C-alpha positions as semicolon CSV with decimal commas, in nm:
position;residue;x (nm);y (nm);z (nm)
1;M;10,281;6,683;12,095
2;T;9,990;6,738;11,743
3;A;9,703;6,569;11,685
4;G;9,767;6,269;11,546
5;Q;10,103;6,225;11,695
6;S;10,134;5,927;11,947
7;P;10,299;6,039;12,317
8;R;10,676;5,981;12,251
9;D;10,859;5,762;12,518
10;Q;10,952;5,942;12,894
11;R;11,200;5,788;12,936
12;V;11,534;6,074;13,044
13;T;11,849;6,085;12,766
14;P;12,171;6,196;12,909
15;T;12,309;6,471;12,745
16;S;12,717;6,549;12,748
17;P;12,812;6,820;13,016
18;S;12,957;7,040;12,702
19;R;12,659;7,085;12,560
20;P;12,331;7,114;12,736
21;A;11,999;7,052;12,637
22;P;11,804;7,338;12,474
23;A;11,546;7,515;12,656
24;T;11,163;7,400;12,521
25;D;10,834;7,540;12,578
26;G;10,723;7,214;12,505
27;R;10,594;7,249;12,170
28;S;10,740;7,066;11,862
29;P;10,900;7,316;11,616
30;N;10,671;7,403;11,329
31;P;10,880;7,447;11,017
32;S;10,547;7,554;10,854
33;R;10,466;7,844;11,156
34;P;10,592;8,131;10,982
35;R;10,847;8,384;11,189
36;P;10,715;8,666;11,402
37;E;10,859;8,849;11,153
38;E;10,770;8,747;10,876
39;P;10,422;8,875;10,688
40;R;10,132;8,629;10,721
41;P;10,060;8,467;10,457
42;Y;9,853;8,591;10,127
43;P;9,496;8,432;10,112
44;R;9,483;8,380;9,747
45;P;9,216;8,441;9,550
46;S;9,114;8,234;9,274
47;R;9,134;8,167;8,936
48;E;8,787;8,324;8,822
49;E;8,821;8,591;9,062
50;L;9,101;8,746;8,965
51;A;8,959;8,683;8,610
52;A;8,654;8,933;8,733
53;A;8,903;9,199;8,971
54;A;9,004;9,313;8,595
55;D;8,892;9,698;8,579
56;K;8,775;9,756;8,958
57;T;8,890;9,993;9,116
58;I;9,026;9,970;9,499
59;P;9,032;10,315;9,677
60;D;9,349;10,501;9,724
61;L;9,542;10,499;10,082
62;I;9,546;10,869;10,118
63;A;9,477;11,156;10,402
64;V;9,565;11,576;10,384
65;G;9,935;11,644;10,494
66;L;10,133;11,381;10,415
67;G;10,531;11,337;10,379
68;V;10,477;11,113;10,042
69;L;10,186;11,078;9,848
70;F;10,309;10,697;9,608
71;V;10,206;10,703;9,302
72;G;10,178;10,338;9,126
73;I;10,087;10,264;8,775
74;N;9,754;10,114;8,820
75;P;9,599;9,829;9,020
76;G;9,692;9,421;8,956
77;L;9,460;9,162;8,961
78;W;9,584;9,069;9,304
79;S;9,544;9,432;9,448
80;A;9,185;9,486;9,316
81;A;9,071;9,126;9,459
82;T;9,173;9,205;9,755
83;G;9,186;9,556;9,823
84;W;9,511;9,573;9,827
85;H;9,829;9,755;9,725
86;F;10,124;9,601;9,576
87;A;9,925;9,286;9,687
88;R;10,090;9,016;9,416
89;P;10,307;8,765;9,608
90;G;10,727;8,896;9,399
91;N;10,574;9,219;9,410
92;R;10,873;9,415;9,613
93;F;10,706;9,748;9,671
94;W;10,641;9,622;10,055
95;P;11,060;9,530;10,147
96;A;11,150;9,826;9,968
97;L;10,957;10,096;10,128
98;H;11,143;9,873;10,469
99;R;11,441;9,809;10,331
100;G;11,428;10,196;10,229
101;G;11,318;10,326;10,617
102;F;10,983;10,388;10,640
103;T;10,818;10,174;10,792
104;P;10,922;10,005;11,129
105;R;10,941;9,664;11,028
106;L;10,771;9,473;10,611
107;L;10,432;9,495;10,633
108;H;10,158;9,311;10,420
109;P;9,957;9,437;10,239
110;S;9,626;9,363;10,453
111;E;9,834;9,596;10,694
112;Q;9,829;9,940;10,485
113;D;9,614;10,071;10,698
114;Q;9,918;10,191;10,894
115;L;10,059;10,410;10,654
116;P;9,882;10,716;10,751
117;A;10,035;10,730;11,102
118;L;10,397;10,676;10,964
119;G;10,305;11,050;10,686
120;L;10,264;10,788;10,346
121;G;9,977;10,707;10,158
122;I;9,944;10,488;9,807
123;T;9,731;10,618;9,494
124;N;9,762;10,499;9,162
125;M;9,825;10,663;8,805
126;V;9,521;10,523;8,629
127;A;9,264;10,332;8,817
128;R;9,138;10,015;8,676
129;A;9,346;9,722;8,725
130;S;9,465;9,513;8,433
131;A;9,694;9,205;8,492
132;R;9,979;9,428;8,319
133;A;10,037;9,773;8,353
134;D;10,193;9,782;7,954
135;E;9,775;9,703;7,848
136;L;9,721;10,089;7,971
137;T;9,681;10,299;7,675
138;A;9,897;10,641;7,655
139;V;9,534;10,836;7,687
140;E;9,438;10,664;8,031
141;L;9,848;10,732;8,091
142;V;9,802;11,132;8,050
143;D;9,490;11,129;8,212
144;G;9,555;11,019;8,489
145;A;9,834;11,224;8,574
146;R;9,593;11,494;8,537
147;Q;9,426;11,322;8,773
148;L;9,678;11,318;9,009
149;T;9,821;11,610;9,004
150;D;9,453;11,821;9,086
151;K;9,442;11,511;9,365
152;V;9,805;11,622;9,520
153;A;9,652;11,997;9,474
154;R;9,352;11,913;9,679
155;Y;9,551;11,641;9,983
156;R;9,891;11,902;9,950
157;P;10,137;11,622;10,013
158;R;10,538;11,704;10,061
159;W;10,665;11,467;9,847
160;V;10,491;11,278;9,519
161;A;10,715;10,926;9,429
162;V;10,594;10,813;9,073
163;V;10,634;10,387;9,071
164;G;10,759;10,382;8,745
165;V;10,935;10,613;8,558
166;T;10,750;10,455;8,209
167;A;10,462;10,554;8,320
168;Y;10,502;10,877;8,418
169;R;10,720;11,037;8,125
170;I;10,466;10,904;7,882
171;G;10,220;11,096;8,176
172;F;10,370;11,318;8,232
173;A;10,534;11,375;7,870
174;R;10,894;11,333;7,997
175;P;11,009;11,144;7,770
176;K;11,335;11,190;7,889
177;A;11,306;11,224;8,276
178;G;11,479;10,974;8,466
179;F;11,507;10,816;8,893
180;G;11,490;11,036;9,183
181;P;11,435;11,401;9,150
182;Q;11,219;11,650;8,941
183;P;11,285;11,948;8,818
184;E;10,941;12,055;8,888
185;Q;10,717;11,982;9,085
186;L;10,370;11,880;9,105
187;A;10,144;12,096;9,256
188;D;10,332;12,226;9,526
189;A;10,506;11,884;9,616
190;R;10,821;11,807;9,550
191;L;10,819;11,513;9,296
192;W;11,007;11,222;9,283
193;V;11,045;10,881;9,008
194;L;11,126;10,537;9,168
195;P;11,171;10,224;8,956
196;N;10,881;9,996;8,908
197;P;10,904;9,751;9,219
198;S;10,690;9,486;8,964
199;G;10,859;9,122;9,029
200;L;10,892;9,132;8,612
201;N;11,151;9,444;8,655
202;A;11,428;9,252;8,653
203;H;11,668;9,521;8,627
204;Y;11,646;9,537;8,969
205;T;11,661;9,307;9,309
206;P;11,490;9,416;9,636
207;Q;11,847;9,515;9,777
208;T;11,860;9,766;9,446
209;L;11,510;9,859;9,504
210;G;11,564;9,982;9,889
211;A;11,868;10,213;9,803
212;A;11,614;10,319;9,528
213;F;11,402;10,372;9,858
214;A;11,629;10,481;10,081
215;E;11,762;10,801;9,889
216;L;11,376;10,919;9,868
217;H;11,342;10,794;10,245
218;A;11,668;11,077;10,337
219;A;11,579;11,350;10,073
220;T;11,222;11,357;10,356
221;I;11,421;11,358;10,639
222;E;11,697;11,693;10,515
């Protein structure tokens, strides 16, 4: 019984012998309550907080010797406001990570600190936050690629997965690069390019993004 409700009539209602009454824990169903396997709701930043998040940076999620270091293009305003990578509702990174087999369950962005224990990390090609990735300049992407190369040499992940083929093509001067494994390495790490999981990328569904992440996962365990 919730606050403000009157007790129901306590009369017993007979049930059909062929359809026994379901077991209950005494609480009324609450359709607004998230299911246990669903991620928790986002705390929505205000419009003012999102505006103030422009050009901010967020810390890398990184450690030495990771299995896969995922590389976003740059943080969005939601990420800069919350401190969580790929935090904007509608971004498919976390569902794709789970569908691809990298996490045992769907993680909420606030649970990102669980990734290093799974051998996973997250960084960005460009550190500053913006509302859209296309606000970045080619100079920023090229400079970000150089910094990423130094970072990979320092932290030595086995695989580097760049999440966004356009940013990869510009930053690394590979105009014809496609998705999947790349012929070159980054420092000593093997290199893979994934589709951008942003909700603005209408070319990919959650299912096809999950399949793309699953291809990388299969390669990492060969």
